Short mmCIF file of C-alpha atoms in Angstrom, two decimals:
data_model
loop_
_atom_site.label_atom_id
_atom_site.label_comp_id
_atom_site.label_asym_id
_atom_site.label_seq_id
_atom_site.Cartn_x
_atom_site.Cartn_y
_atom_site.Cartn_z
CA MET A 1 46.73 37.54 -51.96
CA ASP A 2 48.70 37.74 -55.62
CA LEU A 3 48.29 39.35 -58.86
CA SER A 4 47.64 35.25 -60.06
CA GLN A 5 46.02 33.84 -56.99
CA SER A 6 43.35 36.84 -57.63
CA SER A 7 43.06 36.66 -61.41
CA THR A 8 42.41 33.05 -60.27
CA THR A 9 40.02 34.03 -57.50
CA LEU A 10 38.33 36.18 -60.09
CA LYS A 11 37.35 33.69 -62.43
CA ALA A 12 35.84 31.45 -60.00
CA LEU A 13 33.33 33.93 -58.96
CA PHE A 14 32.91 35.29 -63.18
CA ASP A 15 32.46 31.37 -64.16
CA PRO A 16 29.51 30.04 -61.54
CA THR A 17 28.94 26.55 -61.90
CA MET A 18 25.93 25.44 -64.02
CA GLY A 19 23.22 25.51 -61.02
CA ASN A 20 24.28 27.94 -58.99
CA LEU A 21 24.28 31.57 -58.74
CA THR A 22 25.75 31.68 -55.51
CA ALA A 23 28.31 29.99 -55.65
CA GLY A 24 31.12 31.27 -54.02
CA LEU A 25 29.88 34.43 -53.04
CA GLU A 26 30.99 34.50 -49.92
CA SER A 27 28.15 37.29 -48.45
CA VAL A 28 25.50 35.55 -49.75
CA GLN A 29 26.64 32.32 -47.99
CA LEU A 30 24.19 31.21 -44.85
CA ASP A 31 25.98 29.75 -42.77
CA LYS A 32 28.73 32.11 -42.36
CA ILE A 33 26.10 35.85 -42.67
CA CYS A 34 22.75 34.36 -41.10
CA PRO A 35 23.83 31.73 -38.59
CA GLY A 36 20.79 31.91 -36.42
CA GLY A 37 17.15 32.12 -37.29
CA PHE A 38 17.28 33.38 -40.35
CA THR A 39 18.19 31.00 -42.61
CA ASN A 40 15.03 29.35 -43.66
CA LEU A 41 14.60 32.40 -44.79
CA PHE A 42 17.57 32.87 -47.09
CA THR A 43 17.50 29.16 -48.18
CA GLN A 44 13.24 30.09 -49.19
CA LEU A 45 15.39 32.93 -51.40
CA ARG A 46 18.22 30.41 -52.66
CA ARG A 47 15.13 28.74 -54.26
CA ARG A 48 13.49 31.08 -55.55
CA SER A 49 16.50 32.06 -57.06
CA ASN A 50 17.44 29.14 -58.75
CA LEU A 51 14.68 28.30 -59.99
CA LEU A 52 13.72 31.97 -61.70
CA THR A 53 17.00 31.47 -63.18
CA ALA A 54 16.40 28.08 -64.71
CA THR A 55 12.42 29.97 -66.14
CA HIS A 56 15.30 32.68 -67.07
CA ILE A 57 17.63 30.88 -69.24
CA ALA A 58 14.52 28.22 -70.98
CA TYR A 59 12.48 30.81 -72.23
CA ALA A 60 15.07 32.66 -74.11
CA CYS A 61 16.96 30.12 -75.23
CA TYR A 62 13.51 28.83 -76.43
CA PHE A 63 12.84 31.57 -78.47
CA VAL A 64 16.01 31.94 -79.74
CA ALA A 65 15.65 28.25 -81.40
CA LEU A 66 11.94 28.82 -82.73
CA ALA A 67 13.19 32.39 -84.02
CA ASN A 68 15.77 30.24 -85.71
CA ARG A 69 13.83 27.43 -87.54
CA ILE A 70 12.75 31.02 -88.86
CA LYS A 71 15.97 32.08 -89.92
CA ARG A 72 17.02 28.75 -91.24
CA THR A 73 14.36 27.72 -92.94
CA GLY A 74 12.43 30.23 -94.62
CA ASP A 75 9.39 30.38 -97.25
CA LYS A 76 10.32 26.68 -96.61
CA LEU A 77 8.07 26.83 -93.32
CA LYS A 78 4.86 27.26 -95.66
CA GLU A 79 5.49 23.40 -96.94
CA THR A 80 5.29 21.52 -94.30
CA PRO A 81 5.45 23.71 -91.10
CA GLY A 82 3.60 20.96 -88.91
CA LYS A 83 6.04 18.65 -89.57
CA LYS A 84 7.80 18.00 -86.91
CA ARG A 85 11.60 17.49 -86.99
CA SER A 86 14.52 18.65 -84.78
CA HIS A 87 15.57 22.16 -84.84
CA ARG A 88 19.38 20.73 -85.30
CA LEU A 89 19.01 18.44 -87.95
CA MET A 90 17.21 20.85 -90.17
CA ALA A 91 20.98 23.28 -89.10
CA GLU A 92 22.86 20.22 -89.95
CA LEU A 93 21.34 19.41 -93.17
CA HIS A 94 21.16 23.06 -94.58
CA ARG A 95 23.41 24.53 -92.49
CA GLU A 96 21.97 28.19 -93.17
CA MET A 97 23.04 31.32 -91.24
CA GLY A 98 21.04 31.86 -88.34
CA PHE A 99 20.27 34.79 -86.29
CA LYS A 100 23.73 36.90 -85.17
CA ILE A 101 22.50 37.14 -81.20
CA GLY A 102 24.68 39.38 -79.32
CA LEU A 103 24.71 39.90 -74.90
CA ILE A 104 25.44 42.22 -73.37
CA GLY A 105 26.67 41.89 -69.81
CA VAL A 106 27.73 38.44 -69.63
CA GLY A 107 28.25 38.22 -66.09
CA ARG A 108 26.92 35.20 -63.81
CA ILE A 109 23.80 34.78 -65.62
CA GLY A 110 24.38 36.11 -69.33
CA HIS A 111 27.39 33.44 -68.89
CA LEU A 112 24.68 31.00 -68.24
CA LEU A 113 22.51 32.01 -70.76
CA ALA A 114 25.57 32.09 -73.18
CA LYS A 115 26.18 29.34 -72.83
CA PHE A 116 22.59 27.46 -72.99
CA LEU A 117 22.29 29.42 -75.60
CA LEU A 118 24.93 26.90 -77.77
CA GLN A 119 23.12 23.51 -76.15
CA TYR A 120 19.52 25.10 -76.53
CA GLY A 121 19.08 27.86 -78.73
CA ASP A 122 19.91 26.87 -81.89
CA VAL A 123 22.86 28.77 -82.09
CA TYR A 124 26.47 28.16 -83.74
CA PRO A 125 29.83 29.77 -81.98
CA ASN A 126 30.03 32.16 -84.80
CA GLU A 127 26.50 32.91 -84.96
CA LEU A 128 26.87 34.75 -80.67
CA TYR A 129 28.38 37.68 -80.14
CA LEU A 130 29.75 38.69 -76.61
CA SER A 131 30.58 42.20 -74.21
CA SER A 132 31.41 41.98 -71.09
CA ARG A 133 34.08 44.51 -68.84
CA GLN A 134 35.84 41.03 -68.26
CA ALA A 135 35.84 39.51 -71.69
CA ASP A 136 39.38 38.24 -70.48
CA LEU A 137 37.66 35.91 -68.46
CA LEU A 138 35.42 34.08 -71.14
CA THR A 139 38.12 31.61 -71.88
CA ASP A 140 35.47 28.95 -72.68
CA MET A 141 33.65 30.88 -75.05
CA ILE A 142 36.61 32.40 -76.69
CA ASP A 143 37.81 28.87 -76.93
CA SER A 144 34.95 27.70 -78.63
CA GLY A 145 35.02 29.87 -81.41
CA VAL A 146 32.22 32.77 -80.70
CA ALA A 147 32.34 35.19 -83.57
CA PHE A 148 33.13 38.05 -81.00
CA CYS A 149 33.91 38.52 -77.18
CA LYS A 150 34.97 42.33 -76.42
CA PHE A 151 33.76 45.54 -74.55
CA ASN A 152 31.77 46.27 -77.16
CA ASN A 153 28.26 47.38 -76.06
CA ALA A 154 27.33 49.56 -79.77
CA TYR A 155 29.01 47.42 -81.86
CA ILE A 156 26.51 44.67 -80.36
CA VAL A 157 23.70 45.88 -82.18
CA GLU A 158 25.26 47.07 -85.10
CA GLN A 159 25.92 43.65 -85.86
CA CYS A 160 23.15 41.37 -84.24
CA ASP A 161 19.43 40.77 -84.87
CA ILE A 162 18.54 39.64 -81.18
CA VAL A 163 20.50 41.06 -77.98
CA PHE A 164 19.93 40.56 -74.81
CA LEU A 165 20.37 42.21 -72.08
CA CYS A 166 21.72 41.19 -69.06
CA VAL A 167 23.41 43.37 -66.89
CA ALA A 168 22.58 44.55 -63.14
CA PRO A 169 20.43 47.88 -63.03
CA HIS A 170 22.79 50.63 -62.30
CA HIS A 171 24.67 49.66 -65.16
CA VAL A 172 21.52 50.63 -67.57
CA ARG A 173 22.29 54.04 -67.91
CA TYR A 174 25.74 53.52 -69.61
CA VAL A 175 24.72 51.23 -71.61
CA ILE A 176 21.83 53.68 -73.30
CA ASP A 177 23.98 56.31 -73.59
CA ASP A 178 26.51 53.31 -75.21
CA ILE A 179 23.50 52.13 -77.97
CA ARG A 180 21.15 54.71 -77.95
CA ASP A 181 20.92 55.48 -81.94
CA ARG A 182 23.03 52.33 -82.86
CA ILE A 183 19.80 49.63 -82.56
CA LYS A 184 18.76 48.71 -86.16
CA SER A 185 14.71 49.28 -86.90
CA HIS A 186 14.57 45.34 -87.01
CA VAL A 187 16.49 44.39 -84.22
CA LEU A 188 14.95 42.31 -80.97
CA ILE A 189 16.01 44.04 -77.99
CA TYR A 190 15.40 40.66 -74.41
CA THR A 191 16.06 42.05 -71.61
CA LEU A 192 16.71 40.28 -68.31
CA VAL A 193 17.05 44.20 -66.52
CA LEU A 194 15.65 43.98 -63.28
CA GLY A 195 13.28 47.91 -62.50
CA TYR A 196 13.29 48.30 -66.50
CA PRO A 197 9.78 47.86 -68.13
CA ALA A 198 9.84 47.50 -71.58
CA LEU A 199 8.02 50.77 -71.60
CA LYS A 200 10.45 52.60 -69.78
CA LEU A 201 13.56 51.05 -72.20
CA ALA A 202 11.41 51.54 -75.27
CA SER A 203 11.10 55.47 -74.16
CA LEU A 204 14.34 55.93 -73.58
CA LEU A 205 15.94 54.02 -76.55
CA GLN A 206 13.05 55.78 -78.53
CA HIS A 207 12.48 51.82 -80.10
CA THR A 208 9.83 49.28 -80.16
CA HIS A 209 11.03 45.59 -79.79
CA PHE A 210 11.65 44.24 -76.84
CA ILE A 211 10.40 41.23 -75.26
CA LYS A 212 10.53 41.80 -70.79
CA PRO A 213 9.50 38.33 -69.44
CA SER A 214 8.12 39.42 -65.93
CA TYR A 215 7.79 36.63 -63.94
CA GLN A 216 5.74 36.19 -60.75
CA LEU A 217 6.28 32.80 -58.06
CA ASN A 218 3.39 30.33 -56.63
CA LEU A 219 3.71 30.68 -53.00
CA ARG A 220 3.64 26.42 -52.78
CA LEU A 221 7.29 26.95 -53.23
CA ASP A 222 7.28 27.96 -50.31
CA ASP A 223 5.21 25.86 -48.61
CA ASP A 224 6.42 22.63 -49.61
CA GLU A 225 10.45 22.21 -50.77
CA SER A 226 10.26 19.76 -52.27
CA LEU A 227 8.92 21.15 -55.25
CA TRP A 228 11.79 22.61 -57.10
CA PRO A 229 15.50 21.69 -56.12
CA LEU A 230 17.92 24.33 -53.82
CA ALA A 231 20.54 24.14 -56.66
CA ASN A 232 20.63 21.33 -59.42
CA ASP A 233 22.38 22.54 -62.25
CA MET A 234 20.56 23.30 -65.42
CA GLU A 235 21.01 20.65 -67.20
CA THR A 236 19.78 18.12 -64.95
CA ILE A 237 16.57 20.74 -64.63
CA PHE A 238 16.13 21.49 -68.36
CA GLY A 239 16.17 17.09 -68.64
CA ASN A 240 13.38 16.48 -66.08
CA ASP A 241 9.62 16.76 -67.76
CA THR A 242 8.28 17.44 -63.99
CA LEU A 243 10.77 20.05 -63.03
CA MET A 244 10.19 21.18 -67.22
CA LYS A 245 6.36 21.11 -66.11
CA ARG A 246 6.51 23.22 -63.05
CA ILE A 247 8.37 26.28 -65.51
CA SER A 248 6.51 26.01 -67.64
CA VAL A 249 4.45 29.59 -67.91
CA GLU A 250 0.87 27.77 -69.05
CA ASN A 251 -0.23 23.85 -68.12
CA GLU A 252 -3.81 22.46 -68.72
CA ASP A 253 -3.87 23.19 -64.47
CA GLN A 254 -2.11 26.26 -64.23
CA ASN A 255 -1.96 25.67 -60.06
CA ASP A 256 1.13 23.21 -61.88
CA SER A 257 2.99 25.75 -62.53
CA LEU A 258 5.46 27.85 -60.18
CA VAL A 259 6.06 30.43 -62.47
CA ARG A 260 3.59 32.71 -64.09
CA ASP A 261 3.88 35.54 -66.63
CA ASP A 262 0.01 35.83 -68.43
CA ASP A 263 2.16 38.39 -71.45
CA PHE A 264 4.55 36.40 -72.47
CA ILE A 265 3.43 34.44 -74.73
CA PRO A 266 0.85 36.59 -76.08
CA SER A 267 4.59 38.48 -76.49
CA LEU A 268 6.28 35.39 -78.73
CA PHE A 269 3.55 34.93 -80.58
CA TYR A 270 3.49 38.11 -81.64
CA ALA A 271 7.72 38.46 -82.25
CA LEU A 272 7.23 35.76 -83.79
CA LEU A 273 5.44 36.94 -86.32
CA ASN A 274 7.62 39.81 -87.13
CA ILE A 275 10.33 37.78 -87.41
CA LEU A 276 8.35 36.04 -89.84
CA LYS A 277 7.47 39.45 -92.07
CA GLN A 278 10.73 40.16 -91.80
CA ASN A 279 12.25 36.86 -92.67
CA THR A 280 9.71 35.72 -94.81
CA THR A 281 6.97 35.81 -97.92
CA LEU A 282 4.58 34.09 -96.26
CA ASN A 283 1.11 35.58 -95.82
CA ARG A 284 -1.54 35.55 -92.61
CA LEU A 285 -2.58 31.95 -92.67
CA GLU A 286 0.87 30.82 -93.32
CA SER A 287 2.33 33.02 -90.92
CA LEU A 288 -0.17 32.02 -87.93
CA ARG A 289 0.01 28.15 -89.28
CA VAL A 290 4.03 28.46 -88.28
CA VAL A 291 2.96 30.69 -85.44
CA SER A 292 0.11 27.61 -84.07
CA ALA A 293 2.69 24.88 -85.05
CA SER A 294 5.93 26.50 -83.63
CA LEU A 295 4.47 27.42 -80.15
CA PHE A 296 1.55 24.71 -79.67
CA ASN A 297 2.58 22.08 -82.17
CA ASN A 298 -0.18 22.76 -84.47
CA PRO A 299 -0.42 24.31 -87.86
CA ASP A 300 -4.62 24.33 -87.62
CA LEU A 301 -6.18 25.37 -84.79
CA ASP A 302 -8.40 26.43 -86.05
CA LEU A 303 -9.74 28.70 -83.02
CA ILE A 304 -6.40 30.45 -83.03
CA ILE A 305 -7.10 30.92 -87.12
CA ASP A 306 -10.83 32.12 -86.38
CA GLU A 307 -9.60 35.11 -83.92
CA PHE A 308 -7.51 36.66 -87.62
CA LYS A 309 -10.19 35.51 -90.31
CA GLN A 310 -11.55 39.65 -89.76
CA PRO A 311 -8.96 42.17 -89.50
CA GLU A 312 -8.61 45.51 -90.30
CA THR A 313 -10.48 44.90 -93.16
CA LYS A 314 -13.23 43.15 -92.02
CA LYS A 315 -12.60 40.20 -94.63
CA THR A 316 -13.32 36.40 -94.00
CA THR A 317 -10.49 35.10 -95.31
CA ILE A 318 -7.17 35.70 -94.76
CA THR A 319 -5.58 33.22 -96.74
CA ASN A 320 -3.95 36.05 -98.93
CA GLU A 321 -3.16 39.11 -96.79
CA TYR A 322 0.07 40.20 -95.26
CA PHE A 323 0.37 40.71 -91.06
CA SER A 324 2.01 44.38 -90.38
CA GLU A 325 4.67 44.91 -88.39
CA TYR A 326 3.62 44.68 -84.53
CA ASP A 327 4.73 46.80 -82.35
CA LEU A 328 6.06 44.49 -78.93
CA VAL A 329 5.61 47.27 -76.98
CA HIS A 330 2.49 48.16 -76.85
CA LEU A 331 -0.14 44.87 -77.33
CA GLN A 332 -2.79 45.43 -75.19
CA LYS A 333 -5.50 44.74 -77.71
CA GLU A 334 -3.93 42.65 -79.70
CA ALA A 335 -2.20 40.03 -76.56
CA PHE A 336 -5.60 39.66 -75.48
CA ILE A 337 -6.76 37.95 -77.74
CA ILE A 338 -3.91 35.53 -76.99
CA ARG A 339 -3.99 35.98 -73.56
CA ASN A 340 -8.25 35.29 -73.92
CA LEU A 341 -7.62 32.14 -75.96
CA LEU A 342 -5.41 30.27 -73.35
CA ASP A 343 -7.16 31.04 -70.51
CA ASN A 344 -10.58 29.54 -72.12
CA ASN A 345 -8.68 26.69 -73.96
CA SER A 346 -6.83 24.17 -71.45
CA ASN A 347 -6.08 21.51 -73.86
CA LEU A 348 -4.20 24.77 -76.05
CA ARG A 349 -2.38 25.12 -72.93
CA GLN A 350 -1.52 22.09 -72.56
CA LEU A 351 -0.10 21.63 -75.92
CA PHE A 352 2.06 24.86 -75.45
CA SER A 353 3.21 23.83 -72.16
CA ASP A 354 4.23 19.49 -74.30
CA THR A 355 5.95 22.03 -77.15
CA PHE A 356 8.07 23.41 -74.45
CA ILE A 357 9.14 20.93 -72.48
CA SER A 358 9.56 18.40 -75.71
CA HIS A 359 12.20 20.87 -76.47
CA TYR A 360 14.70 20.10 -74.26
CA THR A 361 13.73 16.44 -72.78
CA GLN A 362 13.76 14.96 -76.50
CA ILE A 363 16.97 16.54 -78.04
CA LYS A 364 20.45 16.41 -76.54
CA PRO A 365 23.06 19.48 -76.06
CA ASN A 366 24.53 20.70 -79.12
CA HIS A 367 27.39 22.64 -80.35
CA SER A 368 29.31 22.44 -77.05
#
């Protein structure tokens, strides 16, 4: 194989189709490695991979979109936090600068995430920073005008506000060496690295602002192949209400969910409160109304507001008080408040599901 053929093959592996992470990888093509009786098992694994990939991408983009709404709108959120408006329409009208979003590791999963952040995360190319050992192969990202596309992990954490870790587990130690002591205190690390809990990363990096999804799959997925496609592209999935309901981690009937993570929504809740604390002057009540509107499309949820009416000061009103910044790695007590509300209120779970799904099914991709 000559050099040009080798480069073409490498680029094809590095730039997967929009829905199948195993495309082009001969080592995981079922008909080649397993022509016998284990084909069904590997088919189940591929379906699981497709489901987890869609879930990770969907929630990462959703969180960034919510964070960017806060960043772009700031204190104006206190005026009409419950009014439904397109995030992208708001961005076009005001064109306020959003968060700088960084990706460390832009392989198959990182590349998909970068593409969909530009489409569904309310991220503009000049707000996206990429660090990859194969940056020269990311021609679509370079052509789109991303702010940075080279191999420099330290630069990413120095420049960005939200940083996604998308590297393989065996690369984590090198990334830690690169970014330790370079991370600013406000930076939120959203890690997709398998095998590294947030507590371990926090200890290694001496940093406490982490989001670490840990999705668990519903075993019905393996029993009924009609519940999830084997290799649908992500845009088809994101435009399908039924499939999006199945990756909603909170539903009125939790049996409708194919993925669960009891800690994830509490983590998002307090991460958004931190973002409000850092980027606005909203008090406790105003902040709760904004987060309630963001996650549940209702700024006046008494069941949430009532839970925060007796903070450490034991006061019965929260109007003129301000939240402290939360340590996202140690949220046991705080997370229980939100988890308990979700577990005991099916309507609240349904509000979350409907709001999450509508972000994808009612807003067409943009920035492409």
